[in-house]
Short mmCIF file of C-alpha atoms in Angstrom, two decimals:
data_model
loop_
_atom_site.label_atom_id
_atom_site.label_comp_id
_atom_site.label_asym_id
_atom_site.label_seq_id
_atom_site.Cartn_x
_atom_site.Cartn_y
_atom_site.Cartn_z
CA MET D 1 2.90 137.10 39.68
CA ALA D 2 6.59 136.53 39.17
CA ARG D 3 6.54 133.89 41.92
CA ALA D 4 3.78 131.94 40.16
CA ARG D 5 5.79 131.84 36.95
CA SER D 6 8.83 130.53 38.77
CA CYS D 7 6.85 127.65 40.24
CA LEU D 8 5.51 126.72 36.83
CA VAL D 9 9.00 126.59 35.34
CA ARG D 10 10.21 124.35 38.21
CA LEU D 11 7.29 121.93 37.61
CA LEU D 12 8.07 121.64 33.93
CA PHE D 13 11.74 120.77 34.66
CA THR D 14 10.64 118.08 37.12
CA LEU D 15 8.29 116.44 34.55
CA LEU D 16 11.02 116.52 31.90
CA ALA D 17 13.49 114.78 34.21
CA PHE D 18 10.99 112.02 35.05
CA ALA D 19 10.31 111.40 31.38
CA ILE D 20 14.06 111.11 30.66
CA ALA D 21 14.49 108.59 33.53
CA VAL D 22 11.65 106.42 32.30
CA ALA D 23 13.08 106.41 28.79
CA VAL D 24 16.49 105.33 30.03
CA THR D 25 14.99 102.49 32.13
CA VAL D 26 12.89 101.09 29.24
CA GLY D 27 15.83 101.21 26.84
CA GLY D 28 18.06 99.26 29.23
CA ALA D 29 15.47 96.61 29.72
CA THR D 30 15.07 96.32 25.98
CA LEU D 31 18.79 95.95 25.49
CA PHE D 32 18.93 93.27 28.21
CA LEU D 33 16.10 91.25 26.63
CA ASP D 34 17.60 91.53 23.16
CA GLY D 35 20.89 90.24 24.50
CA ASN D 36 19.25 87.08 25.94
CA GLU D 37 17.45 86.25 22.71
CA ALA D 38 20.63 86.55 20.71
CA ASP D 39 22.43 84.03 22.96
CA ALA D 40 19.52 81.34 22.92
CA PRO D 41 19.88 78.22 20.51
CA THR D 42 17.70 78.16 17.42
CA ALA D 43 15.37 75.01 17.09
CA PRO D 44 15.75 73.06 13.86
CA ALA D 45 13.07 73.59 11.33
CA GLU D 46 10.59 70.73 11.02
CA HIS D 47 10.83 68.56 7.89
CA THR D 48 7.89 69.45 5.74
CA ASP D 49 9.15 68.49 2.25
CA PRO D 50 6.91 65.66 0.95
CA ALA D 51 9.44 64.84 -1.78
CA SER D 52 11.90 63.47 0.82
CA PRO D 53 10.01 61.01 3.13
CA PRO D 54 11.80 59.52 6.18
CA ALA D 55 13.65 56.18 5.58
CA ALA D 56 11.45 53.00 5.71
CA ARG D 57 11.90 50.68 8.67
CA PRO D 58 12.82 47.03 7.86
CA GLU D 59 9.95 44.58 8.04
CA THR D 60 8.86 41.26 6.55
CA ALA D 61 7.53 41.68 3.02
CA ARG D 62 5.67 38.39 3.26
CA THR D 63 5.09 35.55 5.67
CA ALA D 64 8.49 33.94 6.25
CA ASP D 65 9.89 30.98 8.14
CA VAL D 66 12.82 31.84 10.40
CA LEU D 67 15.59 29.20 10.30
CA ASP D 68 18.54 28.53 12.60
CA ALA D 69 20.99 28.58 9.69
CA PRO D 70 21.03 30.21 6.25
CA GLY D 71 20.00 27.89 3.46
CA SER D 72 17.48 25.09 2.97
CA GLY D 73 19.24 22.93 5.57
CA GLY D 74 18.25 25.19 8.46
CA ARG D 75 15.78 24.07 11.11
CA PRO D 76 12.69 26.19 11.85
CA ARG D 77 12.80 28.60 14.77
CA GLY D 78 9.44 30.25 14.10
CA THR D 79 7.26 31.99 11.52
CA LEU D 80 6.80 35.75 11.01
CA ASP D 81 3.71 37.30 9.45
CA ALA D 82 4.00 39.87 6.71
CA GLY D 83 4.58 43.37 8.09
CA THR D 84 6.45 42.30 11.24
CA PRO D 85 8.99 45.01 12.22
CA LEU D 86 12.58 43.73 12.20
CA ARG D 87 15.99 44.59 13.54
CA ILE D 88 18.63 43.60 10.99
CA GLU D 89 21.59 41.91 12.69
CA GLY D 90 23.60 41.27 9.52
CA ARG D 91 23.79 39.07 6.45
CA SER D 92 25.13 35.74 5.28
CA ALA D 93 28.42 35.55 3.39
CA ASP D 94 26.64 35.30 0.04
CA GLY D 95 24.11 38.03 0.88
CA MET D 96 21.17 35.73 0.16
CA TRP D 97 20.03 35.55 3.80
CA LEU D 98 19.55 38.15 6.54
CA ALA D 99 19.99 37.64 10.28
CA VAL D 100 17.00 39.32 11.91
CA ALA D 101 15.31 39.83 15.26
CA ALA D 102 11.56 40.37 15.22
CA LEU D 103 10.40 43.49 17.06
CA ALA D 104 7.15 44.27 18.83
CA VAL D 105 4.31 45.15 16.45
CA ASP D 106 4.15 48.72 17.90
CA GLY D 107 7.72 49.26 16.72
CA ALA D 108 9.40 49.11 20.11
CA ASP D 109 13.04 48.15 19.77
CA THR D 110 12.61 45.02 21.86
CA PRO D 111 13.31 41.75 20.01
CA SER D 112 10.91 38.87 20.39
CA PRO D 113 12.12 35.27 20.90
CA VAL D 114 11.95 34.80 17.12
CA THR D 115 15.49 35.41 15.85
CA GLY D 116 17.38 33.75 13.09
CA TRP D 117 17.76 33.69 9.33
CA VAL D 118 15.21 34.65 6.64
CA PRO D 119 15.67 34.95 2.86
CA ALA D 120 16.76 38.44 1.85
CA GLY D 121 13.85 38.59 -0.58
CA ALA D 122 11.39 38.25 2.32
CA VAL D 123 12.53 41.55 3.91
CA SER D 124 11.71 45.10 2.78
CA GLY D 125 13.25 48.39 3.95
CA VAL D 126 16.92 47.37 3.60
CA ASP D 127 18.64 49.74 1.17
CA ASP D 128 22.03 48.07 0.71
CA ILE D 129 22.57 44.49 1.89
CA ASP D 130 26.26 44.51 0.94
CA VAL D 131 27.13 47.08 3.62
CA LEU D 132 25.73 44.88 6.39
CA GLU D 133 28.07 42.95 8.66
CA VAL D 134 28.55 39.26 7.84
CA VAL D 135 27.16 37.12 10.67
CA ASP D 136 28.50 33.67 11.52
CA ALA D 137 26.12 31.08 10.05
CA ARG D 138 26.19 29.20 13.38
CA ALA D 139 25.00 32.17 15.42
CA TYR D 140 21.42 30.96 15.83
CA ARG D 141 21.95 27.21 15.69
CA LEU D 142 19.48 25.19 17.75
CA PRO D 143 21.03 22.60 20.05
CA VAL D 144 21.02 19.07 18.68
CA GLU D 145 19.11 16.77 20.96
CA THR D 146 20.49 13.29 21.30
CA PRO D 147 17.60 10.83 21.49
CA THR D 148 17.56 8.84 24.65
CA ALA D 149 16.79 5.17 24.28
CA PRO D 150 13.80 4.14 26.35
CA PRO D 151 14.60 1.87 29.24
CA ARG D 152 14.47 -1.76 28.36
CA SER D 153 11.64 -3.56 29.96
CA GLU D 154 11.85 -7.17 30.85
CA ALA D 155 8.74 -8.20 28.95
CA THR D 156 7.20 -11.52 29.78
CA PRO D 157 7.47 -13.74 26.70
CA THR D 158 4.14 -14.66 25.17
CA PRO D 159 3.59 -18.39 25.45
CA PRO D 160 3.14 -20.16 22.11
CA ARG D 161 -0.44 -20.73 21.02
CA ASP D 162 -1.87 -24.21 20.76
CA LEU D 163 -2.69 -24.63 17.06
CA PRO D 164 -3.84 -27.57 14.96
CA ASP D 165 -1.73 -28.77 12.03
CA LEU D 166 -3.18 -30.75 9.12
CA VAL D 167 -1.07 -33.19 7.12
CA VAL D 168 -1.88 -35.77 4.41
CA ARG D 169 -0.62 -39.13 5.55
CA GLU D 170 -1.77 -41.33 2.67
CA VAL D 171 -3.51 -41.37 -0.73
CA PHE D 172 -4.86 -44.60 -2.24
CA ALA D 173 -7.65 -46.14 -4.34
CA ARG D 174 -10.68 -47.93 -2.97
CA GLU D 175 -12.68 -49.60 -5.74
CA ASN D 176 -10.87 -47.09 -7.92
CA HIS D 177 -12.28 -44.10 -5.98
CA LEU D 178 -9.56 -41.78 -4.66
CA VAL D 179 -9.18 -41.76 -0.87
CA VAL D 180 -7.10 -39.35 1.25
CA VAL D 181 -6.07 -39.77 4.88
CA VAL D 182 -5.62 -36.50 6.81
CA ALA D 183 -4.32 -36.19 10.39
CA ASN D 184 -4.20 -33.39 12.91
CA GLU D 185 -0.58 -33.31 14.12
CA GLY D 186 -0.92 -30.00 15.96
CA SER D 187 -0.48 -29.11 19.62
CA ALA D 188 -2.37 -30.85 22.38
CA ASN D 189 -5.87 -29.50 22.94
CA ALA D 190 -5.77 -27.83 19.48
CA ASP D 191 -8.80 -29.19 17.63
CA ALA D 192 -9.21 -28.61 13.88
CA GLY D 193 -12.82 -27.54 14.22
CA GLY D 194 -13.54 -25.91 10.85
CA VAL D 195 -13.96 -26.83 7.20
CA ILE D 196 -11.28 -29.00 5.57
CA GLU D 197 -11.01 -29.14 1.77
CA ALA D 198 -8.78 -31.00 -0.68
CA SER D 199 -7.69 -30.26 -4.24
CA ILE D 200 -6.42 -33.02 -6.52
CA ASN D 201 -3.75 -32.14 -9.09
CA GLY D 202 -4.62 -28.45 -8.90
CA GLY D 203 -8.33 -28.95 -9.49
CA ARG D 204 -11.24 -27.53 -7.57
CA PHE D 205 -11.33 -27.86 -3.77
CA VAL D 206 -13.75 -30.43 -2.39
CA ARG D 207 -14.90 -30.59 1.23
CA ILE D 208 -13.69 -33.72 3.02
CA ASP D 209 -14.35 -33.07 6.74
CA THR D 210 -17.15 -34.86 8.63
CA GLY D 211 -18.49 -31.74 10.33
CA LYS D 212 -16.86 -32.70 13.62
CA ALA D 213 -13.63 -31.31 15.04
CA LEU D 214 -10.54 -33.37 14.26
CA ARG D 215 -8.80 -33.98 17.58
CA PRO D 216 -4.98 -33.84 17.87
CA GLY D 217 -3.51 -37.17 16.74
CA ASP D 218 -6.76 -38.32 15.08
CA GLU D 219 -7.07 -39.25 11.40
CA LEU D 220 -9.73 -38.47 8.83
CA GLU D 221 -10.16 -40.95 5.93
CA ARG D 222 -12.40 -39.68 3.15
CA VAL D 223 -13.27 -40.44 -0.47
CA VAL D 224 -12.74 -37.30 -2.56
CA ALA D 225 -15.97 -36.76 -4.47
CA GLY D 226 -15.52 -36.73 -8.25
CA GLU D 227 -11.96 -38.09 -8.18
CA TYR D 228 -11.21 -41.54 -9.61
CA VAL D 229 -8.22 -43.74 -10.37
CA GLN D 230 -8.41 -44.87 -14.02
CA ARG D 231 -4.73 -45.84 -14.34
CA ARG D 232 -1.51 -45.69 -12.35
CA SER D 233 -0.40 -42.04 -12.10
CA ARG D 234 1.13 -39.40 -9.87
CA VAL D 235 -1.44 -37.70 -7.60
CA ALA D 236 -0.87 -34.39 -5.78
CA VAL D 237 -3.16 -33.46 -2.88
CA THR D 238 -3.38 -29.94 -1.41
CA LEU D 239 -5.32 -29.17 1.78
CA ARG D 240 -7.13 -25.96 2.68
CA ALA D 241 -8.78 -25.09 5.99
CA TRP D 242 -11.46 -22.57 6.96
CA GLY D 243 -12.48 -21.47 10.45
CA PHE D 244 -9.18 -22.10 12.23
CA ILE D 245 -5.48 -21.23 11.98
CA GLU D 246 -2.92 -23.93 11.36
CA GLU D 247 0.47 -24.16 12.99
CA ASP D 248 2.14 -24.91 9.64
CA THR D 249 0.64 -24.70 6.14
CA ASP D 250 3.84 -25.70 4.30
CA ASN D 251 3.04 -29.38 4.93
CA ASN D 252 -0.45 -29.21 3.38
CA THR D 253 0.69 -30.72 0.06
CA PHE D 254 1.38 -34.40 -0.50
CA GLU D 255 2.30 -36.40 -3.64
CA SER D 256 2.22 -40.12 -4.27
CA ASP D 257 1.80 -42.69 -7.06
CA VAL D 258 -1.66 -44.25 -6.98
CA ALA D 259 -2.85 -47.30 -8.96
CA PRO D 260 -6.33 -48.83 -9.38
CA ASP D 261 -7.17 -51.44 -6.77
CA THR D 262 -9.66 -53.25 -9.03
CA PHE D 263 -10.26 -53.79 -12.75
CA ASN D 264 -11.21 -51.06 -15.17
CA ASP D 265 -12.53 -52.38 -18.46
CA ILE D 266 -14.11 -51.19 -21.68
CA GLU D 267 -15.42 -53.33 -24.53
CA VAL D 268 -16.94 -52.91 -27.97
CA SER D 269 -20.43 -54.17 -27.27
CA ARG D 270 -22.08 -53.68 -30.72
CA VAL D 271 -21.31 -52.69 -34.33
CA GLY D 272 -24.11 -51.95 -36.80
CA ILE D 273 -25.31 -49.84 -39.72
CA ASP D 274 -27.59 -46.87 -39.08
CA PRO D 275 -30.82 -47.58 -41.00
CA ASP D 276 -31.38 -43.94 -41.91
CA GLY D 277 -27.87 -42.67 -42.66
CA GLY D 278 -26.25 -45.88 -43.81
CA HIS D 279 -23.13 -45.21 -41.75
CA VAL D 280 -21.36 -47.43 -39.22
CA VAL D 281 -22.45 -47.19 -35.55
CA VAL D 282 -20.23 -48.44 -32.70
CA GLU D 283 -21.24 -48.87 -29.04
CA VAL D 284 -18.63 -49.04 -26.23
CA ARG D 285 -19.54 -50.29 -22.75
CA ASN D 286 -17.83 -49.32 -19.47
CA ASN D 287 -17.43 -52.38 -17.29
CA SER D 288 -15.53 -50.44 -14.56
CA PRO D 289 -16.77 -49.54 -11.05
CA ILE D 290 -16.11 -45.86 -11.82
CA PRO D 291 -17.06 -43.46 -14.62
CA LEU D 292 -14.43 -43.22 -17.33
CA ALA D 293 -13.25 -40.21 -19.32
CA GLY D 294 -10.53 -39.69 -21.89
CA THR D 295 -9.66 -40.04 -25.55
CA THR D 296 -10.37 -43.36 -27.33
CA THR D 297 -9.39 -44.63 -30.78
CA LEU D 298 -11.78 -46.70 -32.92
CA ALA D 299 -10.16 -48.70 -35.74
CA ILE D 300 -12.59 -50.08 -38.39
CA ARG D 301 -11.31 -52.79 -40.74
CA GLU D 302 -12.72 -55.16 -43.31
CA SER D 303 -13.68 -58.45 -41.71
CA GLY D 304 -11.40 -61.42 -42.07
CA PRO D 305 -7.69 -62.03 -41.63
CA GLY D 306 -5.49 -59.13 -42.75
CA GLY D 307 -8.48 -56.86 -43.13
CA VAL D 308 -7.85 -53.47 -44.73
CA LEU D 309 -8.12 -50.47 -42.41
CA LEU D 310 -11.13 -48.44 -43.51
CA LEU D 311 -11.15 -45.74 -40.81
CA SER D 312 -9.29 -44.72 -37.61
CA ALA D 313 -11.26 -42.24 -35.52
CA GLU D 314 -10.39 -40.52 -32.23
CA VAL D 315 -13.47 -40.07 -30.07
CA THR D 316 -14.13 -38.83 -26.56
CA LEU D 317 -14.80 -41.47 -23.95
CA GLU D 318 -17.18 -40.16 -21.31
CA VAL D 319 -19.31 -42.92 -19.91
CA ALA D 320 -20.75 -43.73 -16.49
CA ALA D 321 -19.94 -46.92 -14.60
CA GLY D 322 -21.83 -49.77 -16.34
CA GLY D 323 -22.99 -47.38 -19.08
CA THR D 324 -22.65 -47.38 -22.86
CA SER D 325 -21.49 -44.71 -25.34
CA ARG D 326 -22.66 -44.62 -28.99
CA TYR D 327 -20.42 -43.34 -31.76
CA ASP D 328 -21.89 -42.51 -35.20
CA LEU D 329 -19.09 -42.80 -37.77
CA ARG D 330 -20.84 -40.77 -40.52
CA GLU D 331 -17.70 -40.61 -42.64
CA LEU D 332 -17.88 -44.42 -43.13
CA THR D 333 -20.81 -45.43 -45.34
CA GLY D 334 -21.51 -47.97 -48.09
CA VAL D 335 -20.56 -51.02 -46.05
CA GLU D 336 -22.77 -53.96 -45.28
CA ASP D 337 -23.76 -55.03 -41.79
CA GLY D 338 -21.32 -57.66 -40.49
CA SER D 339 -18.69 -56.84 -43.07
CA VAL D 340 -16.37 -54.89 -40.71
CA SER D 341 -14.62 -55.38 -37.39
CA VAL D 342 -14.01 -52.63 -34.80
CA THR D 343 -11.25 -52.38 -32.17
CA VAL D 344 -11.22 -49.86 -29.31
CA SER D 345 -7.98 -48.72 -27.58
CA THR D 346 -7.10 -46.00 -25.07
CA ASP D 347 -4.29 -44.82 -22.79
CA ALA D 348 -6.75 -43.09 -20.46
CA ILE D 349 -7.36 -46.24 -18.40
CA SER D 350 -5.67 -49.43 -17.34
CA ASP D 351 -7.80 -51.84 -19.38
CA ALA D 352 -7.99 -55.16 -17.56
CA ASP D 353 -9.41 -57.25 -20.44
CA SER D 354 -8.19 -56.53 -23.95
CA ALA D 355 -9.97 -59.63 -25.41
CA ASN D 356 -13.30 -57.78 -25.50
CA ASN D 357 -11.86 -54.72 -27.21
CA THR D 358 -12.62 -56.08 -30.72
CA TYR D 359 -16.02 -56.84 -32.24
CA PRO D 360 -17.06 -59.33 -33.44
CA ARG D 361 -15.15 -61.65 -31.18
#
């Protein structure tokens, strides 16, 4: 019985010693672990305050042209769209321009080929421009290309063209009709094969060609329709061509004095009294080979030597060759038939026979 009790006591001491050993081992391990944690660095707390956002990254606030120098005199190096990330290299001396390098759109710090100067107002995300380094304005200058003159080619000269050339050689009267003589003095084998017209004293152009080409050296002699020689006067002729190019148009005008080659003549052919109105009627005949036109004076006097002038009237002479014009002098009434004489005079023509200018003769 006593032996059993002794064994029990020995067992209890053994269990107590094991428990104490375990406790000591666990405590040492705990102290070791606590020592390691105390020596380890503490990670910074993450920024979670919405009131203090991270700084904005510089980027273009709008589409901007990048120049090779600050100011309006810079040459374009490229164009950046709005929102392009930028690396700020510095500023101009006046702070109005920023030197930038465009970055990749994903934000990678790798500049693109577009570098240079942009207006400071076109960039956002730069807090204080004045603290930036001043960059030499010539830093991004493009090289100036000297234009190279193209090589000179020994071009074959173009041979001159063969062209006709019209000139007026002569102007004269034929039976008091105006005649012009035109020649082609152009290059050999250069026919004047179009329409040729002439204007007299600045009047309307009248066609004078024959419808056939005028060969070089040949002459064309033509009466100008509607143009007459009433008296000696200065005549200016101007040529105009259609359908071909002339060598020289400065010689297309010609002036010369032209006189009638035959007689022009007017006469008072009859004087009477109108039976209905009682006024004097005068008839003037054109004895010329051409129609006459101009201003004429009719002088009406009492018959007999030293007759008193009753009326002087200016009238328009417009009468065909061989024709007669009638003039009703309604302001002259109350005279008897045969009691007056009438004289016609004009500067519009060279009158060959003045003896028949008064009636009665």
